PDB file of C-alpha atoms in Angstrom:
ATOM      1  CA  MET A   1       0.000   0.000   0.000  1.00  0.00           C
ATOM      2  CA  ASN A   2       1.217   3.492  -0.841  1.00  0.00           C
ATOM      3  CA  VAL A   3       1.207   6.294   1.703  1.00  0.00           C
ATOM      4  CA  ASP A   4       1.639  10.083   1.943  1.00  0.00           C
ATOM      5  CA  LEU A   5       1.250  11.697   5.364  1.00  0.00           C
ATOM      6  CA  HIS A   6       2.026  15.328   4.536  1.00  0.00           C
ATOM      7  CA  LEU A   7      -0.390  17.057   2.158  1.00  0.00           C
ATOM      8  CA  HIS A   8      -1.952  20.524   1.918  1.00  0.00           C
ATOM      9  CA  THR A   9      -5.118  22.051   0.464  1.00  0.00           C
ATOM     10  CA  ASN A  10      -6.550  25.523   0.047  1.00  0.00           C
ATOM     11  CA  ASN A  11      -7.679  25.363   3.662  1.00  0.00           C
ATOM     12  CA  SER A  12      -4.202  26.748   4.381  1.00  0.00           C
ATOM     13  CA  ASP A  13      -1.450  27.555   1.886  1.00  0.00           C
ATOM     14  CA  GLY A  14      -2.201  24.883  -0.705  1.00  0.00           C
ATOM     15  CA  VAL A  15      -3.916  25.789  -3.965  1.00  0.00           C
ATOM     16  CA  ILE A  16      -6.175  22.786  -4.504  1.00  0.00           C
ATOM     17  CA  SER A  17      -9.465  21.814  -2.903  1.00  0.00           C
ATOM     18  CA  VAL A  18      -9.980  18.720  -0.775  1.00  0.00           C
ATOM     19  CA  LYS A  19     -11.956  17.195  -3.649  1.00  0.00           C
ATOM     20  CA  ASP A  20      -9.086  17.742  -6.089  1.00  0.00           C
ATOM     21  CA  LEU A  21      -6.585  16.372  -3.592  1.00  0.00           C
ATOM     22  CA  ILE A  22      -8.591  13.158  -3.253  1.00  0.00           C
ATOM     23  CA  LYS A  23      -8.725  12.823  -7.046  1.00  0.00           C
ATOM     24  CA  THR A  24      -4.967  13.382  -7.297  1.00  0.00           C
ATOM     25  CA  LEU A  25      -4.316  10.684  -4.696  1.00  0.00           C
ATOM     26  CA  LYS A  26      -6.598   8.229  -6.500  1.00  0.00           C
ATOM     27  CA  ASP A  27      -4.931   8.996  -9.836  1.00  0.00           C
ATOM     28  CA  ASN A  28      -1.534   8.231  -8.312  1.00  0.00           C
ATOM     29  CA  ASP A  29      -2.481   5.066  -6.401  1.00  0.00           C
ATOM     30  CA  ILE A  30      -1.912   6.562  -2.946  1.00  0.00           C
ATOM     31  CA  GLU A  31      -4.152   4.633  -0.575  1.00  0.00           C
ATOM     32  CA  ILE A  32      -3.229   5.976   2.886  1.00  0.00           C
ATOM     33  CA  PHE A  33      -2.941   9.714   3.465  1.00  0.00           C
ATOM     34  CA  SER A  34      -3.195  12.644   5.834  1.00  0.00           C
ATOM     35  CA  LYS A  35      -4.235  16.205   5.035  1.00  0.00           C
ATOM     36  CA  THR A  36      -1.988  18.370   7.200  1.00  0.00           C
ATOM     37  CA  ASP A  37      -2.942  21.986   6.593  1.00  0.00           C
ATOM     38  CA  HIS A  38      -1.021  24.592   8.542  1.00  0.00           C
ATOM     39  CA  ASP A  39      -2.379  25.506  11.988  1.00  0.00           C
ATOM     40  CA  THR A  40      -5.921  24.409  11.176  1.00  0.00           C
ATOM     41  CA  VAL A  41      -8.226  21.408  11.183  1.00  0.00           C
ATOM     42  CA  LYS A  42     -10.584  23.108   8.744  1.00  0.00           C
ATOM     43  CA  GLY A  43     -11.636  20.700   6.007  1.00  0.00           C
ATOM     44  CA  ASN A  44     -10.807  17.568   7.989  1.00  0.00           C
ATOM     45  CA  ARG A  45     -14.418  16.387   8.205  1.00  0.00           C
ATOM     46  CA  GLU A  46     -14.925  16.983   4.471  1.00  0.00           C
ATOM     47  CA  THR A  47     -11.742  15.031   3.805  1.00  0.00           C
ATOM     48  CA  MET A  48     -12.948  12.110   5.915  1.00  0.00           C
ATOM     49  CA  LEU A  49     -16.264  11.899   4.062  1.00  0.00           C
ATOM     50  CA  LEU A  50     -14.707  12.133   0.593  1.00  0.00           C
ATOM     51  CA  ALA A  51     -11.997   9.625   1.507  1.00  0.00           C
ATOM     52  CA  GLN A  52     -14.628   7.114   2.601  1.00  0.00           C
ATOM     53  CA  LYS A  53     -16.435   7.496  -0.728  1.00  0.00           C
ATOM     54  CA  SER A  54     -13.157   6.930  -2.574  1.00  0.00           C
ATOM     55  CA  ASN A  55     -12.114   3.916  -0.456  1.00  0.00           C
ATOM     56  CA  LEU A  56      -9.007   5.701   0.825  1.00  0.00           C
ATOM     57  CA  ILE A  57      -7.611   5.407   4.352  1.00  0.00           C
ATOM     58  CA  TYR A  58      -7.585   8.889   5.848  1.00  0.00           C
ATOM     59  CA  ILE A  59      -5.624   9.921   8.947  1.00  0.00           C
ATOM     60  CA  PRO A  60      -6.851  13.225  10.441  1.00  0.00           C
ATOM     61  CA  GLY A  61      -3.939  15.628  10.688  1.00  0.00           C
ATOM     62  CA  THR A  62      -2.569  19.138  10.904  1.00  0.00           C
ATOM     63  CA  GLU A  63       0.834  20.824  10.723  1.00  0.00           C
ATOM     64  CA  LEU A  64       1.432  23.159  13.639  1.00  0.00           C
ATOM     65  CA  SER A  65       3.918  26.016  13.754  1.00  0.00           C
ATOM     66  CA  THR A  66       6.376  26.208  16.624  1.00  0.00           C
ATOM     67  CA  PHE A  67       9.796  27.607  17.486  1.00  0.00           C
ATOM     68  CA  VAL A  68      12.965  26.652  19.317  1.00  0.00           C
ATOM     69  CA  LYS A  69      14.543  28.208  22.356  1.00  0.00           C
ATOM     70  CA  SER A  70      17.606  30.363  21.863  1.00  0.00           C
ATOM     71  CA  ASP A  71      20.197  27.639  22.487  1.00  0.00           C
ATOM     72  CA  VAL A  72      20.123  26.410  18.872  1.00  0.00           C
ATOM     73  CA  GLN A  73      22.913  27.847  16.778  1.00  0.00           C
ATOM     74  CA  GLY A  74      21.692  30.595  14.443  1.00  0.00           C
ATOM     75  CA  LEU A  75      17.987  30.225  15.258  1.00  0.00           C
ATOM     76  CA  ASP A  76      15.524  32.121  17.436  1.00  0.00           C
ATOM     77  CA  GLU A  77      11.746  32.355  17.827  1.00  0.00           C
ATOM     78  CA  THR A  78      11.357  34.100  14.450  1.00  0.00           C
ATOM     79  CA  PHE A  79      12.226  30.865  12.626  1.00  0.00           C
ATOM     80  CA  ASN A  80       9.216  28.569  12.091  1.00  0.00           C
ATOM     81  CA  ILE A  81       9.598  24.873  12.821  1.00  0.00           C
ATOM     82  CA  HIS A  82       6.714  22.515  12.060  1.00  0.00           C
ATOM     83  CA  ILE A  83       5.253  19.584  13.955  1.00  0.00           C
ATOM     84  CA  ILE A  84       2.655  17.337  12.328  1.00  0.00           C
ATOM     85  CA  GLY A  85      -0.154  15.876  14.405  1.00  0.00           C
ATOM     86  CA  LEU A  86      -1.409  12.547  13.035  1.00  0.00           C
ATOM     87  CA  GLY A  87      -4.492  10.667  14.180  1.00  0.00           C
ATOM     88  CA  ILE A  88      -5.807  13.716  15.994  1.00  0.00           C
ATOM     89  CA  ASN A  89      -9.321  14.337  17.238  1.00  0.00           C
ATOM     90  CA  SER A  90      -9.976  17.414  15.104  1.00  0.00           C
ATOM     91  CA  GLU A  91     -12.751  18.711  17.362  1.00  0.00           C
ATOM     92  CA  ILE A  92     -10.501  18.657  20.424  1.00  0.00           C
ATOM     93  CA  LEU A  93      -7.684  20.459  18.595  1.00  0.00           C
ATOM     94  CA  GLU A  94      -9.963  23.042  16.977  1.00  0.00           C
ATOM     95  CA  ASP A  95      -9.831  25.558  19.844  1.00  0.00           C
ATOM     96  CA  TYR A  96      -6.037  25.353  19.929  1.00  0.00           C
ATOM     97  CA  CYS A  97      -5.831  25.960  16.172  1.00  0.00           C
ATOM     98  CA  ASN A  98      -8.298  28.846  16.403  1.00  0.00           C
ATOM     99  CA  SER A  99      -6.200  30.553  19.080  1.00  0.00           C
ATOM    100  CA  VAL A 100      -3.066  30.199  16.932  1.00  0.00           C
ATOM    101  CA  ALA A 101      -4.952  31.520  13.896  1.00  0.00           C
ATOM    102  CA  THR A 102      -6.169  34.522  15.871  1.00  0.00           C
ATOM    103  CA  ARG A 103      -2.617  35.390  16.916  1.00  0.00           C
ATOM    104  CA  LYS A 104      -1.390  34.829  13.358  1.00  0.00           C
ATOM    105  CA  GLN A 105      -3.942  37.261  11.957  1.00  0.00           C
ATOM    106  CA  LEU A 106      -3.047  39.815  14.639  1.00  0.00           C
ATOM    107  CA  THR A 107       0.629  39.591  13.681  1.00  0.00           C
ATOM    108  CA  LEU A 108      -0.304  40.111  10.041  1.00  0.00           C
ATOM    109  CA  ARG A 109      -2.305  43.227  10.898  1.00  0.00           C
ATOM    110  CA  ASN A 110       0.603  44.595  12.913  1.00  0.00           C
ATOM    111  CA  ILE A 111       3.009  43.890  10.065  1.00  0.00           C
ATOM    112  CA  VAL A 112       0.692  45.537   7.496  1.00  0.00           C
ATOM    113  CA  GLU A 113       0.486  48.598   9.735  1.00  0.00           C
ATOM    114  CA  LYS A 114       4.272  48.729  10.012  1.00  0.00           C
ATOM    115  CA  VAL A 115       4.635  48.258   6.246  1.00  0.00           C
ATOM    116  CA  ASN A 116       2.409  51.285   5.741  1.00  0.00           C
ATOM    117  CA  ASP A 117       4.520  53.238   8.242  1.00  0.00           C
ATOM    118  CA  CYS A 118       7.459  52.485   5.954  1.00  0.00           C
ATOM    119  CA  GLY A 119       5.744  54.328   3.099  1.00  0.00           C
ATOM    120  CA  PHE A 120       3.905  51.548   1.284  1.00  0.00           C
ATOM    121  CA  LYS A 121       0.156  51.433   0.719  1.00  0.00           C
ATOM    122  CA  LEU A 122      -1.281  48.088   1.736  1.00  0.00           C
ATOM    123  CA  ALA A 123      -4.648  47.061   3.189  1.00  0.00           C
ATOM    124  CA  MET A 124      -5.638  43.842   4.926  1.00  0.00           C
ATOM    125  CA  GLU A 125      -8.057  43.273   2.049  1.00  0.00           C
ATOM    126  CA  ASP A 126      -4.995  42.990  -0.210  1.00  0.00           C
ATOM    127  CA  VAL A 127      -3.691  40.166   1.972  1.00  0.00           C
ATOM    128  CA  MET A 128      -6.707  38.123   3.066  1.00  0.00           C
ATOM    129  CA  SER A 129      -8.387  35.675   0.700  1.00  0.00           C
ATOM    130  CA  ASP A 130     -11.753  34.023   1.376  1.00  0.00           C
ATOM    131  CA  ASP A 131     -11.066  33.725   5.130  1.00  0.00           C
ATOM    132  CA  ARG A 132      -8.103  31.455   4.493  1.00  0.00           C
ATOM    133  CA  ILE A 133      -5.332  31.340   7.051  1.00  0.00           C
ATOM    134  CA  VAL A 134      -2.576  33.284   5.342  1.00  0.00           C
ATOM    135  CA  ASP A 135       0.988  34.094   6.335  1.00  0.00           C
ATOM    136  CA  ARG A 136       3.646  36.703   5.617  1.00  0.00           C
ATOM    137  CA  GLY A 137       3.968  35.274   2.137  1.00  0.00           C
ATOM    138  CA  ALA A 138       0.589  36.816   1.350  1.00  0.00           C
ATOM    139  CA  ILE A 139       1.941  40.230   2.333  1.00  0.00           C
ATOM    140  CA  ALA A 140       4.981  39.694   0.122  1.00  0.00           C
ATOM    141  CA  ALA A 141       2.792  38.604  -2.796  1.00  0.00           C
ATOM    142  CA  ALA A 142       0.571  41.676  -2.393  1.00  0.00           C
ATOM    143  CA  LEU A 143       3.558  44.030  -2.423  1.00  0.00           C
ATOM    144  CA  VAL A 144       4.893  42.361  -5.573  1.00  0.00           C
ATOM    145  CA  LYS A 145       1.460  42.623  -7.211  1.00  0.00           C
ATOM    146  CA  LYS A 146       1.357  46.334  -6.423  1.00  0.00           C
ATOM    147  CA  GLY A 147       4.739  46.786  -8.121  1.00  0.00           C
ATOM    148  CA  TYR A 148       6.776  47.739  -5.065  1.00  0.00           C
ATOM    149  CA  PHE A 149       9.137  44.782  -5.460  1.00  0.00           C
ATOM    150  CA  ALA A 150      10.096  42.391  -8.242  1.00  0.00           C
ATOM    151  CA  THR A 151       9.974  39.153  -6.225  1.00  0.00           C
ATOM    152  CA  LYS A 152       8.740  37.833  -2.893  1.00  0.00           C
ATOM    153  CA  LYS A 153      12.338  37.063  -1.931  1.00  0.00           C
ATOM    154  CA  GLU A 154      13.165  40.729  -2.394  1.00  0.00           C
ATOM    155  CA  VAL A 155      10.272  41.681  -0.121  1.00  0.00           C
ATOM    156  CA  PHE A 156      11.530  39.436   2.670  1.00  0.00           C
ATOM    157  CA  ASP A 157      15.186  40.392   2.287  1.00  0.00           C
ATOM    158  CA  SER A 158      14.545  44.130   2.000  1.00  0.00           C
ATOM    159  CA  LEU A 159      11.573  44.569   4.317  1.00  0.00           C
ATOM    160  CA  LEU A 160       9.800  41.742   6.141  1.00  0.00           C
ATOM    161  CA  ASN A 161      12.901  40.080   7.601  1.00  0.00           C
ATOM    162  CA  THR A 162      14.552  43.321   8.706  1.00  0.00           C
ATOM    163  CA  THR A 163      15.045  43.938  12.419  1.00  0.00           C
ATOM    164  CA  ASP A 164      12.004  46.185  12.895  1.00  0.00           C
ATOM    165  CA  LEU A 165       9.523  43.875  11.173  1.00  0.00           C
ATOM    166  CA  ILE A 166      10.770  40.368  11.927  1.00  0.00           C
ATOM    167  CA  LYS A 167      10.092  40.778  15.644  1.00  0.00           C
ATOM    168  CA  LEU A 168       6.394  41.235  14.818  1.00  0.00           C
ATOM    169  CA  SER A 169       6.165  37.855  13.078  1.00  0.00           C
ATOM    170  CA  VAL A 170       6.035  35.497  16.090  1.00  0.00           C
ATOM    171  CA  PHE A 171       2.598  33.933  16.646  1.00  0.00           C
ATOM    172  CA  SER A 172       3.172  30.271  17.465  1.00  0.00           C
ATOM    173  CA  ASN A 173       3.626  28.346  20.715  1.00  0.00           C
ATOM    174  CA  ASP A 174       6.838  26.694  21.863  1.00  0.00           C
ATOM    175  CA  ILE A 175       7.662  23.044  21.185  1.00  0.00           C
ATOM    176  CA  GLN A 176       6.445  21.716  24.535  1.00  0.00           C
ATOM    177  CA  THR A 177       3.051  23.445  24.237  1.00  0.00           C
ATOM    178  CA  THR A 178       2.661  22.257  20.649  1.00  0.00           C
ATOM    179  CA  VAL A 179       3.475  18.613  21.366  1.00  0.00           C
ATOM    180  CA  THR A 180       1.226  18.629  24.436  1.00  0.00           C
ATOM    181  CA  ALA A 181      -1.698  19.976  22.386  1.00  0.00           C
ATOM    182  CA  ILE A 182      -1.315  17.155  19.858  1.00  0.00           C
ATOM    183  CA  HIS A 183      -1.163  14.542  22.603  1.00  0.00           C
ATOM    184  CA  GLN A 184      -4.219  15.978  24.347  1.00  0.00           C
ATOM    185  CA  ALA A 185      -6.078  15.568  21.049  1.00  0.00           C
ATOM    186  CA  GLY A 186      -5.087  11.897  20.961  1.00  0.00           C
ATOM    187  CA  GLY A 187      -2.551  12.431  18.198  1.00  0.00           C
ATOM    188  CA  ILE A 188       1.008  11.409  17.407  1.00  0.00           C
ATOM    189  CA  ALA A 189       3.513  14.284  17.193  1.00  0.00           C
ATOM    190  CA  ILE A 190       5.906  14.093  14.223  1.00  0.00           C
ATOM    191  CA  TRP A 191       8.708  16.604  13.633  1.00  0.00           C
ATOM    192  CA  ALA A 192       8.184  17.681  10.012  1.00  0.00           C
ATOM    193  CA  HIS A 193      11.095  18.015   7.540  1.00  0.00           C
ATOM    194  CA  PRO A 194      13.765  18.305  10.284  1.00  0.00           C
ATOM    195  CA  PHE A 195      16.437  19.747   7.975  1.00  0.00           C
ATOM    196  CA  ARG A 196      14.183  22.626   6.970  1.00  0.00           C
ATOM    197  CA  VAL A 197      12.785  25.698   8.727  1.00  0.00           C
ATOM    198  CA  THR A 198      11.049  28.767   7.329  1.00  0.00           C
ATOM    199  CA  ARG A 199      11.537  32.489   7.806  1.00  0.00           C
ATOM    200  CA  GLY A 200       9.689  33.874   4.827  1.00  0.00           C
ATOM    201  CA  ARG A 201      11.514  31.308   2.730  1.00  0.00           C
ATOM    202  CA  GLU A 202      12.759  27.780   3.294  1.00  0.00           C
ATOM    203  CA  ILE A 203      16.120  27.531   5.033  1.00  0.00           C
ATOM    204  CA  GLU A 204      18.237  24.391   5.067  1.00  0.00           C
ATOM    205  CA  LEU A 205      19.778  23.402   8.404  1.00  0.00           C
ATOM    206  CA  ALA A 206      23.084  21.729   9.155  1.00  0.00           C
ATOM    207  CA  ALA A 207      23.205  18.354  10.904  1.00  0.00           C
ATOM    208  CA  LYS A 208      24.485  20.028  14.084  1.00  0.00           C
ATOM    209  CA  GLN A 209      21.448  22.304  14.216  1.00  0.00           C
ATOM    210  CA  VAL A 210      19.126  19.328  13.697  1.00  0.00           C
ATOM    211  CA  GLU A 211      20.780  17.577  16.643  1.00  0.00           C
ATOM    212  CA  GLN A 212      20.382  20.665  18.819  1.00  0.00           C
ATOM    213  CA  ILE A 213      16.685  20.971  17.983  1.00  0.00           C
ATOM    214  CA  LEU A 214      16.245  17.239  18.554  1.00  0.00           C
ATOM    215  CA  ARG A 215      17.171  17.647  22.222  1.00  0.00           C
ATOM    216  CA  GLN A 216      14.287  20.088  22.673  1.00  0.00           C
ATOM    217  CA  MET A 217      11.942  17.799  20.736  1.00  0.00           C
ATOM    218  CA  LEU A 218      12.845  14.805  22.901  1.00  0.00           C
ATOM    219  CA  ASP A 219      12.406  16.814  26.090  1.00  0.00           C
ATOM    220  CA  ALA A 220       8.917  17.794  24.879  1.00  0.00           C
ATOM    221  CA  GLY A 221       7.933  14.172  24.208  1.00  0.00           C
ATOM    222  CA  ILE A 222       8.023  14.128  20.402  1.00  0.00           C
ATOM    223  CA  ASP A 223       6.874  10.755  19.045  1.00  0.00           C
ATOM    224  CA  GLY A 224       8.610  10.664  15.690  1.00  0.00           C
ATOM    225  CA  ILE A 225      10.305  12.425  12.799  1.00  0.00           C
ATOM    226  CA  GLU A 226       9.611  12.783   9.103  1.00  0.00           C
ATOM    227  CA  SER A 227      12.766  10.921   8.177  1.00  0.00           C
ATOM    228  CA  TYR A 228      11.552  10.023   4.677  1.00  0.00           C
ATOM    229  CA  TYR A 229      10.636  13.569   3.585  1.00  0.00           C
ATOM    230  CA  SER A 230      10.433  13.251  -0.172  1.00  0.00           C
ATOM    231  CA  SER A 231      12.772  16.043  -1.288  1.00  0.00           C
ATOM    232  CA  PHE A 232      15.589  15.284   1.163  1.00  0.00           C
ATOM    233  CA  SER A 233      18.802  13.750  -0.116  1.00  0.00           C
ATOM    234  CA  VAL A 234      19.695  10.113   0.501  1.00  0.00           C
ATOM    235  CA  GLU A 235      22.292  11.273   3.034  1.00  0.00           C
ATOM    236  CA  GLN A 236      19.755  13.389   4.929  1.00  0.00           C
ATOM    237  CA  LYS A 237      17.247  10.534   5.031  1.00  0.00           C
ATOM    238  CA  GLU A 238      19.896   8.118   6.301  1.00  0.00           C
ATOM    239  CA  PHE A 239      20.960  10.614   8.980  1.00  0.00           C
ATOM    240  CA  LEU A 240      17.367  11.008  10.184  1.00  0.00           C
ATOM    241  CA  HIS A 241      16.742   7.266  10.092  1.00  0.00           C
ATOM    242  CA  THR A 242      19.789   6.760  12.315  1.00  0.00           C
ATOM    243  CA  ILE A 243      18.513   9.408  14.744  1.00  0.00           C
ATOM    244  CA  ALA A 244      15.100   7.740  14.835  1.00  0.00           C
ATOM    245  CA  VAL A 245      16.509   4.300  15.594  1.00  0.00           C
ATOM    246  CA  LYS A 246      18.905   5.649  18.223  1.00  0.00           C
ATOM    247  CA  ASN A 247      16.169   7.517  20.065  1.00  0.00           C
ATOM    248  CA  GLY A 248      13.302   5.071  19.597  1.00  0.00           C
ATOM    249  CA  LEU A 249      11.309   7.456  17.431  1.00  0.00           C
ATOM    250  CA  LEU A 250       8.619   6.595  14.914  1.00  0.00           C
ATOM    251  CA  GLU A 251       9.336   7.452  11.281  1.00  0.00           C
ATOM    252  CA  SER A 252       7.010   9.106   8.802  1.00  0.00           C
ATOM    253  CA  TYR A 253       6.886   9.954   5.104  1.00  0.00           C
ATOM    254  CA  GLY A 254       5.450  12.953   3.279  1.00  0.00           C
ATOM    255  CA  SER A 255       5.655  14.743  -0.053  1.00  0.00           C
ATOM    256  CA  ASP A 256       4.547  18.129   1.376  1.00  0.00           C
ATOM    257  CA  TYR A 257       2.342  18.532  -1.696  1.00  0.00           C
ATOM    258  CA  HIS A 258       0.612  21.928  -2.050  1.00  0.00           C
ATOM    259  CA  GLY A 259      -0.544  21.612  -5.671  1.00  0.00           C
ATOM    260  CA  ARG A 260       1.510  24.626  -6.693  1.00  0.00           C
ATOM    261  CA  SER A 261       3.810  23.218  -9.358  1.00  0.00           C
ATOM    262  CA  GLU A 262       4.739  20.326 -11.604  1.00  0.00           C
ATOM    263  CA  LYS A 263       7.836  19.814  -9.438  1.00  0.00           C
ATOM    264  CA  GLU A 264       5.630  19.200  -6.398  1.00  0.00           C
ATOM    265  CA  LEU A 265       3.453  16.835  -8.397  1.00  0.00           C
ATOM    266  CA  LEU A 266       6.512  14.817  -9.373  1.00  0.00           C
ATOM    267  CA  LEU A 267       7.369  14.427  -5.673  1.00  0.00           C
ATOM    268  CA  LEU A 268       3.853  13.182  -4.990  1.00  0.00           C
ATOM    269  CA  LYS A 269       4.055  10.794  -7.945  1.00  0.00           C
ATOM    270  CA  ASN A 270       7.230   9.327  -6.445  1.00  0.00           C
ATOM    271  CA  ILE A 271       5.033   7.041  -4.366  1.00  0.00           C
ATOM    272  CA  PHE A 272       6.223   5.553  -1.097  1.00  0.00           C
ATOM    273  CA  ASP A 273       5.378   2.046   0.060  1.00  0.00           C
ATOM    274  CA  ALA A 274       3.968   1.957   3.587  1.00  0.00           C
ATOM    275  CA  LYS A 275       6.142  -0.904   4.868  1.00  0.00           C
ATOM    276  CA  PRO A 276       9.109   1.203   6.118  1.00  0.00           C
ATOM    277  CA  ILE A 277       6.788   3.166   8.412  1.00  0.00           C
ATOM    278  CA  GLN A 278       4.720   0.228   9.681  1.00  0.00           C
ATOM    279  CA  PRO A 279       5.386   1.022  13.373  1.00  0.00           C
ATOM    280  CA  LEU A 280       3.787   4.451  12.931  1.00  0.00           C
ATOM    281  CA  LEU A 281       0.820   3.066  11.014  1.00  0.00           C
ATOM    282  CA  LYS A 282       0.346   0.368  13.642  1.00  0.00           C
ATOM    283  CA  ARG A 283       0.102   3.094  16.288  1.00  0.00           C
ATOM    284  CA  LEU A 284      -2.596   4.624  14.095  1.00  0.00           C
ATOM    285  CA  ASN A 285      -4.420   1.256  13.975  1.00  0.00           C
ATOM    286  CA  ILE A 286      -3.661   0.732  10.291  1.00  0.00           C
ATOM    287  CA  ASP A 287      -2.529  -2.715   9.180  1.00  0.00           C
ATOM    288  CA  VAL A 288      -0.521  -2.797   5.943  1.00  0.00           C
ATOM    289  CA  CYS A 289       0.554  -6.457   6.101  1.00  0.00           C
TER     290      CYS A 289
END
C-alpha cells in the first residue's frame, strides 16, 4: 500500500481543494494519506467523508507552527519549525488551532500597519483571501502585485525580515506546548522536515542544528520524525533514520504537496510504500501487512 502523510489544500497555503486532492491521490495510487494543513483542522471532516467514498484510508492531521529556544545555533523564535499531528481528534484540537490563527492574523495586521509606516500602501483586504489562514507570504505577494518589489524574496530580504519587522512575526507556541496539544487531542507528534525551517523562505539546516533541535523535541515528548521527507537527499534521510533508531522514534513519510507546481506533483508521484513506516501506522491502527 502506498502512503503520503504530509499534504496541503486551500484550507491553508495549498492551492487545490480537498476534492481535487482526493482525485490526485486516487490517480496516483496513494491509498493511505493525511491532510496536514497549517495551523488548522478546517476541512478535515470533508476530507474524511470524501476519503470514505473513494475507499481511501484517511488519517486526520494538521501541521502546527512552533519555534525553538535560543540555544540552537543561528535560530531564534522568528524561525518557524513545524510539527505534524497525526491521528488527531480534530474537534478537540480546533480551539487550539483557532487561538493560533487569531494570533497569526493579529501579527499580520501589525506587520501591514508597520509596512504602511514604511511608506507603502497596503490594506488587509490585499492580503486576506476568502477567510483562508494566510501568512507573511501573502503580504509579500501583495507588495509584488502592487509593483513595489520584483519578487517575494526581495520583499523578505529588503523589508519583512529586517530587524524592525521580523520581531512582529512570532505567533506560534513553543515546542512543549505544541506537542502537548497534539497529545491531548489523541494524536502522534511528528517533527516535520527536520532539515528545513522557514523564515519567509525555506532555510536548510546543518546536521548540528538538527541535533540541537532534537534535544528540545525529545524533552517535549516528540513521538517521531519525518525521516523520509520526499525532497531530502539520501544522506539526509539516512541521517534522520539513524537518529530515529537511536532515540526510539517513529518514522514518517510525506511529499509536502501543495498543488503549486509540476515539481511538487513529481514528488507526490514518487510514491512511497507503507512498509518502512509500519510502526507508525500500527500506532494509528492501520494494518498494511
